[in-house]
């Protein structure tokens, strides 16, 4: 059997392990339960891939995101490593076939969502799987004190009884000390070992700017810092708005949010990864699992609600180790909104019950039905029809998820499915009667194994290519065959989906653990307070973040805005006024920070002091193009 070092070189092309990777791998191979905290870009996947490859059997990988799951399987296959995934939208026949392959030893990795673990079909095949390791990605999701708690993660520990003696490797990029302890407890760790990589990012400069002119500051940053950038905003509408404004300034930008179709999201992601587009304006739906090392700048136009989210998103800059920037823009309205979040995120229980009733009525689900079904869910339409606040409904859905009633996803892609519902004799007679459809039917039968006896996933694009038709023509023929009772056909779904874990209950039967609900609200309030403190903090930004996550032996980074500020001498009031006069003398020729700095050869902080003075005195203002003009 090759050594770990040889496996790393052979399959992944690396000559050496990153910090802590080898120690984690050795602990797993020694049969220990392991919690590994490796910041974003720290190489978490190698920590379960190498142990799995060095042993007989299959590694069970539990991960919450379908896109991440598919990406991991694709990357492994490119390296000639056999892997398969189970995710929502697959037909029963396909799931059964995948599980059969997993038990026969045909694959080294099986990726599943946590919801899949307690299904009857999965539990039926689980005892026969030669599992050598259970890897739990995004492990912080198991803790009710974490920032992204998902109740389905609590089911993971139950499978340990079915596969005794198999170690668990829990992986996360960010978890406080309380959450770390909770992860180990919830996963029933024994003979455990915890590995924590420092949360220091020595090449990443953190900065915060309190500015009423966010878009102008964004222009300034992107003009001063070349290279690929991510711009995070809070809502979908602003992604398109920001990208459009950047394009008007000659900056190559696009946008990404969960409201785009699956193809649009894939194409825009690919354009950004391959540097066809420089700037991606996006919501937090973008970034998870995307391995792009040369991101130079991550800019937040809105303040996230916790340090964990901010650190993970900001950490997508500078994975190649080169100097990069994480910038947070805010104003006093943002801080006021943050302070109101706990009350909004945790509405009264009676409001939750009323909203649950509205959701069920919107989708016309009777009491006692709905379990195990996906429903197209248009949040805006539901709010409009039942006069609900959209933010309230989003928060109610989150609470209903945590209480185990539903699962809501804006990113679910359910592929098209089809299956014959006519017997062989009936199909023979039909083809004689409708010869124009015979070649189309034959193509379905040849292309999709089991389609005559089961409902299977199909791709209209593939059929269109085989028959040299337009994709729309293929869809029309499928609809025609369904209308003639030859097949059942379910077109692909690319819209937000609401999945009911249980049948609808009456409104008064909606039960929320109010004691736990109150405790989560209190914990959430502490996280919000921490991110507000981060924006106000005058000391080293990196030190603040590292202390939040429990790092020890911390020294100032020397490169964040606060550290740089302490290295400079502030101008006196008289010096500021004199510099202000110099700036006015340069207008309109030198009318941006970049041009002023190149002309006057002064530190940016001194220029900022003088420009702020001129704005207060109403001697200059910013125009829509991010330039100074005299008033």
XYZ file of C-alpha atoms in Angstrom:
631
model
C 0.000 0.000 0.000
C 1.451 3.448 -0.945
C 2.363 5.865 1.837
C 0.245 8.934 2.580
C 2.890 11.087 0.918
C 2.816 8.926 -2.220
C -1.000 9.047 -2.353
C -0.889 12.845 -2.041
C 1.572 13.104 -4.930
C -0.090 10.466 -7.117
C -3.700 11.628 -6.858
C -3.485 15.330 -6.038
C -0.086 16.403 -7.373
C 1.150 17.966 -4.128
C 4.681 17.371 -2.834
C 3.867 18.089 0.794
C 0.933 18.365 3.172
C -0.399 21.668 4.413
C -0.178 22.427 8.149
C -1.985 19.841 10.346
C -3.185 17.721 7.397
C -0.775 14.869 8.047
C -1.432 14.879 11.806
C -5.202 14.720 11.193
C -4.788 11.862 8.693
C -2.631 9.847 11.100
C -5.149 10.306 13.935
C -7.986 9.098 11.700
C -5.969 6.089 10.573
C -5.317 5.303 14.258
C -9.087 4.935 14.677
C -9.681 8.163 16.605
C -12.697 10.437 16.314
C -11.307 13.756 15.093
C -12.548 17.341 14.999
C -10.513 19.417 12.541
C -10.840 23.200 12.386
C -9.177 24.359 9.193
C -9.983 27.873 7.942
C -11.417 28.377 4.463
C -8.895 27.167 1.900
C -7.042 25.053 4.457
C -7.408 21.788 2.532
C -10.133 19.996 4.501
C -11.059 17.470 1.790
C -7.562 15.922 1.654
C -7.936 15.054 5.353
C -10.602 12.432 4.572
C -9.562 11.575 1.019
C -6.090 10.260 1.908
C -7.272 7.999 4.801
C -10.040 6.603 2.608
C -7.654 5.863 -0.266
C -5.129 4.191 2.033
C -7.653 1.577 3.241
C -10.042 -0.964 1.810
C -13.666 0.138 1.788
C -15.664 3.296 1.179
C -15.707 6.707 2.842
C -19.148 8.119 3.675
C -19.059 11.915 3.265
C -21.947 13.906 4.739
C -22.344 17.409 3.338
C -25.349 19.784 3.186
C -24.865 21.397 -0.220
C -25.739 19.644 -3.475
C -23.476 21.938 -5.521
C -20.546 21.169 -3.223
C -21.329 17.454 -3.390
C -21.399 17.414 -7.185
C -18.190 19.444 -7.392
C -16.333 17.047 -5.078
C -17.490 14.003 -7.078
C -16.466 15.699 -10.324
C -13.010 16.583 -8.971
C -12.419 13.028 -7.712
C -13.476 11.495 -11.035
C -11.033 13.771 -12.865
C -8.344 12.153 -10.722
C -9.606 8.664 -11.622
C -11.028 8.116 -8.134
C -14.449 6.467 -8.072
C -17.109 8.532 -6.284
C -20.884 8.840 -6.276
C -23.447 11.099 -4.633
C -27.057 10.895 -3.462
C -29.065 14.105 -3.508
C -32.631 15.373 -3.716
C -34.190 14.996 -7.124
C -32.784 11.557 -7.930
C -35.287 8.849 -8.862
C -35.815 5.849 -6.579
C -34.272 3.572 -9.208
C -31.109 5.686 -9.404
C -30.726 5.857 -5.622
C -31.135 2.095 -5.286
C -28.566 1.472 -8.017
C -26.078 3.856 -6.379
C -26.508 2.164 -2.998
C -26.035 -1.254 -4.569
C -22.767 -0.048 -6.098
C -21.707 1.364 -2.731
C -22.204 -2.020 -1.032
C -20.359 -3.921 -3.761
C -17.162 -1.901 -3.312
C -17.272 -0.224 -6.725
C -16.724 3.234 -5.197
C -14.265 4.820 -2.763
C -16.503 7.750 -1.786
C -20.245 8.076 -1.219
C -21.490 11.658 -0.728
C -24.878 12.080 0.941
C -26.937 14.863 2.466
C -27.771 14.493 6.181
C -31.472 14.162 5.320
C -30.693 10.963 3.391
C -29.279 9.145 6.424
C -32.592 8.162 8.023
C -34.475 7.116 4.889
C -35.602 3.484 4.847
C -33.735 2.720 1.636
C -30.412 4.091 2.900
C -30.735 2.254 6.236
C -31.492 -0.950 4.359
C -28.160 -0.857 2.500
C -26.032 0.769 5.228
C -25.049 -2.438 7.140
C -23.660 -3.969 3.940
C -21.446 -0.990 3.082
C -17.730 -1.516 3.809
C -17.387 1.929 5.409
C -13.867 2.836 6.556
C -14.512 6.457 7.584
C -17.400 8.874 8.124
C -16.497 12.447 7.167
C -18.850 15.218 8.334
C -18.315 18.444 6.402
C -19.618 21.799 7.724
C -19.754 20.111 11.135
C -20.777 23.342 12.911
C -24.273 22.733 11.477
C -24.847 20.115 14.203
C -24.697 22.658 17.018
C -27.748 24.643 18.040
C -25.293 27.296 19.273
C -23.660 27.575 15.854
C -24.473 30.163 13.206
C -25.923 27.659 10.710
C -27.710 24.996 12.774
C -29.422 22.279 10.699
C -31.568 19.746 12.583
C -30.858 17.017 10.004
C -27.254 16.922 11.280
C -28.502 15.553 14.597
C -29.322 12.291 12.785
C -25.668 11.576 12.018
C -24.808 10.057 15.392
C -27.593 7.460 15.008
C -25.786 5.656 12.187
C -22.816 4.892 14.452
C -24.807 1.979 15.877
C -25.029 0.472 12.380
C -21.282 0.796 11.705
C -19.553 0.315 15.087
C -15.862 1.019 15.276
C -15.815 3.375 12.274
C -14.166 6.708 13.175
C -15.723 10.090 12.422
C -13.802 13.051 11.049
C -15.726 16.292 11.658
C -14.577 19.260 9.566
C -15.391 22.948 9.818
C -13.806 26.269 8.908
C -15.139 28.257 11.854
C -16.436 27.294 15.288
C -16.177 28.948 18.686
C -15.061 26.951 21.733
C -18.699 26.265 22.766
C -19.569 24.991 19.299
C -16.460 22.784 19.171
C -17.496 21.132 22.433
C -21.055 20.696 21.181
C -19.888 19.047 17.926
C -17.937 16.399 19.841
C -20.873 15.775 22.171
C -23.532 15.535 19.442
C -21.405 13.154 17.336
C -20.767 10.961 20.403
C -16.999 11.211 20.112
C -14.801 8.827 22.086
C -11.028 8.589 22.069
C -11.170 11.978 20.414
C -8.566 14.409 19.191
C -9.096 18.040 18.218
C -6.876 19.852 15.717
C -7.123 23.616 15.379
C -5.233 25.549 12.768
C -4.677 29.166 13.691
C -7.293 31.581 12.376
C -4.501 33.946 11.372
C -4.368 34.965 7.712
C -1.032 36.785 7.505
C -1.477 37.844 3.876
C -5.037 39.184 4.299
C -5.531 42.830 5.233
C -8.856 43.459 7.017
C -10.431 46.930 6.852
C -13.712 48.591 7.849
C -14.985 51.897 6.470
C -17.884 53.835 7.931
C -19.081 55.658 4.835
C -22.358 57.095 3.556
C -21.000 56.715 0.003
C -20.505 52.958 -0.286
C -20.609 52.762 -4.074
C -17.939 55.471 -4.392
C -15.750 53.624 -1.916
C -16.288 50.428 -3.904
C -15.115 52.142 -7.116
C -12.062 53.466 -5.286
C -11.111 50.042 -3.902
C -11.510 48.241 -7.232
C -9.494 50.900 -9.035
C -6.684 50.746 -6.468
C -6.538 46.956 -6.090
C -6.182 45.042 -9.379
C -7.288 41.449 -9.802
C -10.346 39.306 -9.222
C -12.908 40.474 -6.664
C -16.029 39.330 -4.849
C -18.620 41.908 -3.780
C -21.111 40.566 -1.242
C -24.526 42.172 -0.768
C -27.531 41.199 1.328
C -30.268 40.761 -1.272
C -30.724 39.603 -4.865
C -31.814 42.948 -6.274
C -28.576 44.622 -5.199
C -26.412 42.013 -6.972
C -27.662 43.130 -10.373
C -27.676 46.789 -9.343
C -24.032 46.730 -8.181
C -22.851 44.810 -11.252
C -24.623 47.292 -13.547
C -23.065 50.304 -11.789
C -19.608 48.733 -12.024
C -20.060 48.075 -15.742
C -20.947 51.758 -16.216
C -17.532 52.556 -14.712
C -15.802 50.242 -17.164
C -15.286 47.445 -14.630
C -16.013 43.962 -16.018
C -18.628 42.588 -13.618
C -21.527 40.168 -13.396
C -23.931 39.061 -10.682
C -25.001 35.819 -9.022
C -27.915 34.950 -6.774
C -30.240 32.039 -6.079
C -32.928 33.532 -8.328
C -30.975 32.731 -11.503
C -31.545 29.478 -13.362
C -29.153 26.588 -12.779
C -27.519 27.118 -16.196
C -27.108 30.865 -15.622
C -25.485 30.283 -12.235
C -23.105 27.699 -13.693
C -22.127 29.897 -16.654
C -21.501 32.994 -14.525
C -19.527 31.017 -11.982
C -17.368 29.560 -14.761
C -16.793 32.999 -16.332
C -15.586 34.369 -12.995
C -13.394 31.354 -12.167
C -11.713 31.497 -15.595
C -11.208 35.302 -15.304
C -13.520 36.154 -18.188
C -15.243 38.373 -15.615
C -13.265 40.279 -13.002
C -15.898 41.115 -10.352
C -18.728 38.924 -9.055
C -21.491 40.779 -7.204
C -23.325 38.142 -5.213
C -25.298 37.093 -2.175
C -23.889 34.547 0.261
C -25.372 31.858 -2.032
C -22.063 32.135 -3.905
C -18.648 30.916 -2.852
C -19.073 27.683 -0.886
C -16.793 25.012 -2.307
C -15.407 27.223 -5.069
C -11.659 26.759 -5.274
C -10.255 29.978 -6.752
C -6.903 30.878 -5.238
C -6.222 34.269 -6.850
C -9.077 36.374 -5.432
C -7.436 39.650 -4.464
C -10.346 41.455 -2.838
C -13.544 40.517 -0.987
C -15.762 43.525 -0.304
C -18.903 43.399 1.849
C -21.393 46.148 1.006
C -23.563 45.021 3.944
C -22.551 43.797 7.384
C -23.098 40.047 7.915
C -24.914 39.102 11.105
C -21.990 37.254 12.712
C -18.204 37.044 12.749
C -18.320 33.400 11.593
C -20.045 34.266 8.301
C -17.824 37.269 7.720
C -14.602 35.359 8.366
C -15.622 32.513 6.055
C -16.630 34.832 3.203
C -13.686 37.211 3.646
C -11.365 34.193 3.688
C -12.091 33.533 0.023
C -9.495 36.201 -0.728
C -5.812 35.359 -0.971
C -5.835 31.588 -0.810
C -2.668 31.624 -2.915
C -0.826 33.320 -0.040
C -0.370 36.639 -1.863
C -1.351 40.030 -0.408
C -5.137 40.427 -0.496
C -7.841 42.595 1.034
C -11.070 42.008 2.975
C -13.088 45.218 3.203
C -16.312 45.801 5.144
C -18.346 48.899 4.259
C -21.015 50.119 6.666
C -22.906 53.142 7.924
C -24.956 53.990 10.989
C -28.184 52.687 9.409
C -26.523 49.274 9.035
C -25.668 49.223 12.736
C -29.244 50.169 13.680
C -30.584 47.380 11.456
C -28.226 44.865 13.049
C -29.432 45.777 16.531
C -33.012 45.027 15.461
C -32.161 41.642 13.937
C -32.602 39.382 17.012
C -36.235 40.486 17.439
C -36.875 39.998 13.705
C -35.028 36.672 13.375
C -36.915 35.194 16.303
C -40.574 36.291 15.930
C -43.212 35.354 18.545
C -44.340 31.715 18.389
C -47.899 32.721 17.519
C -46.626 34.519 14.407
C -44.750 31.371 13.423
C -47.947 29.314 13.668
C -49.913 31.832 11.581
C -47.209 31.942 8.912
C -47.060 28.108 8.814
C -50.804 28.074 8.132
C -50.388 30.649 5.350
C -47.572 28.615 3.738
C -49.657 25.426 3.738
C -52.732 27.235 2.414
C -50.659 28.872 -0.325
C -49.585 25.442 -1.552
C -53.054 23.961 -0.913
C -51.781 21.176 1.340
C -54.573 19.663 3.452
C -53.967 18.743 7.097
C -52.565 15.204 7.253
C -50.761 15.260 3.896
C -47.578 16.577 2.256
C -44.934 14.364 3.871
C -41.945 13.609 1.619
C -43.078 15.963 -1.161
C -41.377 18.915 -2.862
C -43.424 22.011 -3.659
C -42.550 24.979 -5.872
C -42.509 27.911 -3.483
C -42.646 31.522 -4.638
C -41.919 33.453 -1.473
C -42.855 36.860 -2.912
C -46.186 35.571 -4.232
C -47.005 33.915 -0.900
C -46.253 37.157 0.953
C -48.397 39.166 -1.442
C -51.341 36.769 -1.264
C -51.393 36.512 2.532
C -50.107 40.034 3.332
C -46.936 38.803 5.039
C -43.625 40.587 5.485
C -40.982 38.823 3.377
C -38.292 39.011 6.076
C -40.723 37.567 8.608
C -41.554 34.665 6.298
C -37.869 33.879 5.664
C -37.237 33.822 9.415
C -40.303 31.648 10.025
C -39.084 29.163 7.405
C -35.712 29.060 9.148
C -37.396 28.331 12.502
C -39.654 25.663 10.956
C -36.527 24.045 9.489
C -34.810 24.025 12.860
C -37.931 22.567 14.447
C -38.032 19.773 11.867
C -41.212 20.636 9.939
C -39.858 21.614 6.528
C -36.679 22.052 4.514
C -36.419 25.103 2.277
C -33.838 25.608 -0.430
C -33.482 28.315 -3.030
C -30.784 26.310 -4.810
C -32.441 22.931 -5.318
C -32.200 21.689 -8.886
C -34.465 18.724 -9.540
C -33.693 17.196 -12.951
C -36.336 15.978 -15.393
C -37.719 12.487 -14.850
C -39.629 10.089 -17.069
C -40.847 6.497 -17.036
C -43.124 4.370 -19.222
C -46.577 3.604 -17.811
C -47.736 1.435 -20.707
C -47.101 -2.310 -21.108
C -45.066 -3.830 -23.947
C -48.087 -4.803 -26.033
C -49.637 -1.381 -25.584
C -46.373 0.296 -26.617
C -46.147 -1.909 -29.716
C -49.691 -0.909 -30.743
C -48.983 2.759 -30.008
C -45.870 2.801 -32.228
C -47.859 1.261 -35.069
C -50.529 3.933 -34.623
C -48.058 6.851 -34.187
C -45.045 6.042 -36.398
C -43.812 9.652 -36.192
C -42.985 9.090 -32.502
C -41.370 5.663 -32.894
C -37.772 6.904 -33.284
C -38.212 9.199 -30.294
C -39.491 6.314 -28.130
C -36.655 4.045 -29.274
C -34.149 6.757 -28.297
C -35.593 6.923 -24.775
C -35.425 3.144 -24.380
C -31.854 2.898 -25.686
C -30.527 5.899 -23.761
C -31.957 5.252 -20.306
C -31.560 1.864 -18.701
C -34.602 0.885 -16.644
C -36.882 3.601 -18.032
C -39.480 1.033 -19.080
C -39.882 -0.266 -15.518
C -38.913 2.766 -13.417
C -38.986 6.536 -13.324
C -35.447 7.704 -14.147
C -33.647 11.003 -14.536
C -33.383 12.183 -18.131
C -31.754 15.126 -19.897
C -33.644 16.848 -22.673
C -30.361 18.311 -23.922
C -28.831 14.841 -24.417
C -31.897 13.523 -26.256
C -31.928 16.615 -28.457
C -28.301 16.034 -29.408
C -28.897 12.366 -30.244
C -31.928 13.115 -32.430
C -30.609 16.443 -33.799
C -33.602 18.340 -32.437
C -34.012 21.545 -30.465
C -34.354 21.048 -26.712
C -37.795 22.686 -26.811
C -38.947 20.101 -29.409
C -37.838 17.265 -27.115
C -39.825 18.751 -24.231
C -42.893 19.051 -26.478
C -42.674 15.375 -27.476
C -42.279 14.294 -23.859
C -45.333 16.329 -22.898
C -47.207 14.794 -25.849
C -46.322 11.230 -24.760
C -47.363 12.051 -21.202
C -50.688 13.419 -22.444
C -51.262 10.204 -24.406
C -50.640 8.132 -21.225
C -47.507 6.485 -22.635
C -45.064 7.934 -20.100
C -45.126 9.970 -16.948
C -42.970 13.051 -17.277
C -41.824 15.595 -14.711
C -39.935 18.554 -16.225
C -36.873 19.815 -14.372
C -37.405 22.243 -11.533
C -35.100 25.162 -11.032
C -37.289 27.222 -8.709
C -37.104 27.399 -4.890
C -38.406 24.205 -3.319
C -40.133 23.581 0.003
C -39.845 19.989 1.213
C -42.255 18.734 3.865
C -40.537 16.398 6.320
C -43.899 15.486 7.886
C -47.561 15.795 7.014
C -49.159 19.177 7.626
C -50.445 19.575 11.161
C -53.173 21.912 12.384
C -51.980 25.379 13.370
C -52.429 24.821 17.105
C -50.300 21.653 16.882
C -47.214 23.513 15.614
C -44.822 23.043 18.528
C -41.716 25.120 19.162
C -39.412 24.346 22.108
C -39.732 27.817 23.596
C -36.935 27.395 26.145
C -34.473 26.343 23.442
C -35.880 29.014 21.108
C -35.158 31.711 23.708
C -31.646 30.345 24.290
C -30.878 30.425 20.550
C -32.158 33.997 20.375
C -29.849 35.008 23.216
C -26.892 33.304 21.525
C -27.747 35.015 18.239
C -27.871 38.392 20.015
C -24.330 37.789 21.290
C -23.114 37.023 17.750
C -24.716 40.207 16.391
C -23.142 42.229 19.186
C -19.744 40.753 18.321
C -19.876 41.799 14.648
C -20.982 45.317 15.666
C -18.021 45.476 18.055
C -15.768 44.372 15.183
C -16.847 47.366 13.077
C -16.237 49.757 16.010
C -12.980 48.156 17.093
C -9.894 50.394 17.025
C -7.386 47.621 17.656
C -6.001 45.010 15.270
C -8.821 43.456 13.184
C -7.051 40.128 12.844
C -6.481 39.957 16.602
C -10.191 40.551 17.249
C -11.190 37.691 14.923
C -8.610 35.281 16.304
C -9.613 35.990 19.887
C -13.266 35.432 18.949
C -12.402 31.898 17.795
C -10.149 31.204 20.789
C -6.683 31.561 19.270
C -3.830 32.039 21.734
C -0.399 33.701 21.518
C -1.724 36.459 19.265
C 0.254 39.389 17.917
C -1.000 42.314 15.850
C -1.099 41.694 12.104
C 0.485 45.011 11.103
C -1.499 45.174 7.846
C -5.152 45.837 8.784
C -6.543 49.375 8.626
C -6.183 49.904 12.379
C -2.588 48.647 12.496
C -1.647 50.792 9.510
C -3.361 53.801 11.082
C -1.281 53.474 14.251
C 1.861 53.544 12.166
C 0.971 56.980 10.770
C 0.838 60.385 12.393
C -2.494 62.201 12.212
C -2.461 65.693 10.749
C -3.168 68.709 12.949
C -6.302 70.757 12.239
C -4.176 73.480 10.623
C -2.349 70.934 8.448
C -5.682 69.452 7.339
C -6.931 72.878 6.228
C -3.700 73.559 4.326
C -3.890 70.190 2.630
C -7.542 70.885 1.800
C -6.466 74.029 -0.055
C -3.893 71.986 -1.996
C -6.586 69.484 -3.013
C -8.917 72.248 -4.196
C -6.084 73.623 -6.289
C -5.753 70.264 -8.080
C -9.410 70.125 -9.129
C -10.828 69.274 -11.578
C -7.763 67.594 -13.145
C -6.941 65.352 -10.155
C -10.403 64.383 -8.926
C -10.082 60.922 -7.351
C -8.165 59.581 -4.353
C -5.915 57.621 -6.698
C -5.043 60.659 -8.805
C -4.548 62.896 -5.752
C -2.218 60.370 -4.142
C -0.133 60.084 -7.327
C 0.052 63.891 -7.625
C 0.620 64.912 -3.972
C 2.661 61.838 -2.904
C 0.960 61.680 0.522
C -0.353 58.763 2.651
C -3.952 57.858 1.894
C -5.009 58.470 5.517
C -3.879 62.091 5.361
C -5.751 62.577 2.092
C -8.868 61.006 3.633
C -8.665 63.425 6.585
C -8.465 66.405 4.235
C -11.236 65.152 1.912
C -13.538 64.514 4.897
C -12.839 68.075 6.075
C -13.723 69.497 2.651
C -16.956 67.485 2.573
C -17.964 68.701 6.044
C -17.267 72.277 4.950
C -19.368 71.640 1.815
C -16.528 72.658 -0.459
C -16.569 69.408 -2.471
C -18.879 66.471 -3.064
C -18.715 63.089 -4.756
C -20.471 62.647 -8.080
C -22.061 59.429 -9.420
C -18.770 58.501 -11.114
C -16.838 58.453 -7.844
C -15.043 61.749 -8.522
C -14.685 64.969 -6.473
C -16.398 68.084 -7.792
C -16.369 71.568 -6.275
C -19.597 72.926 -4.866
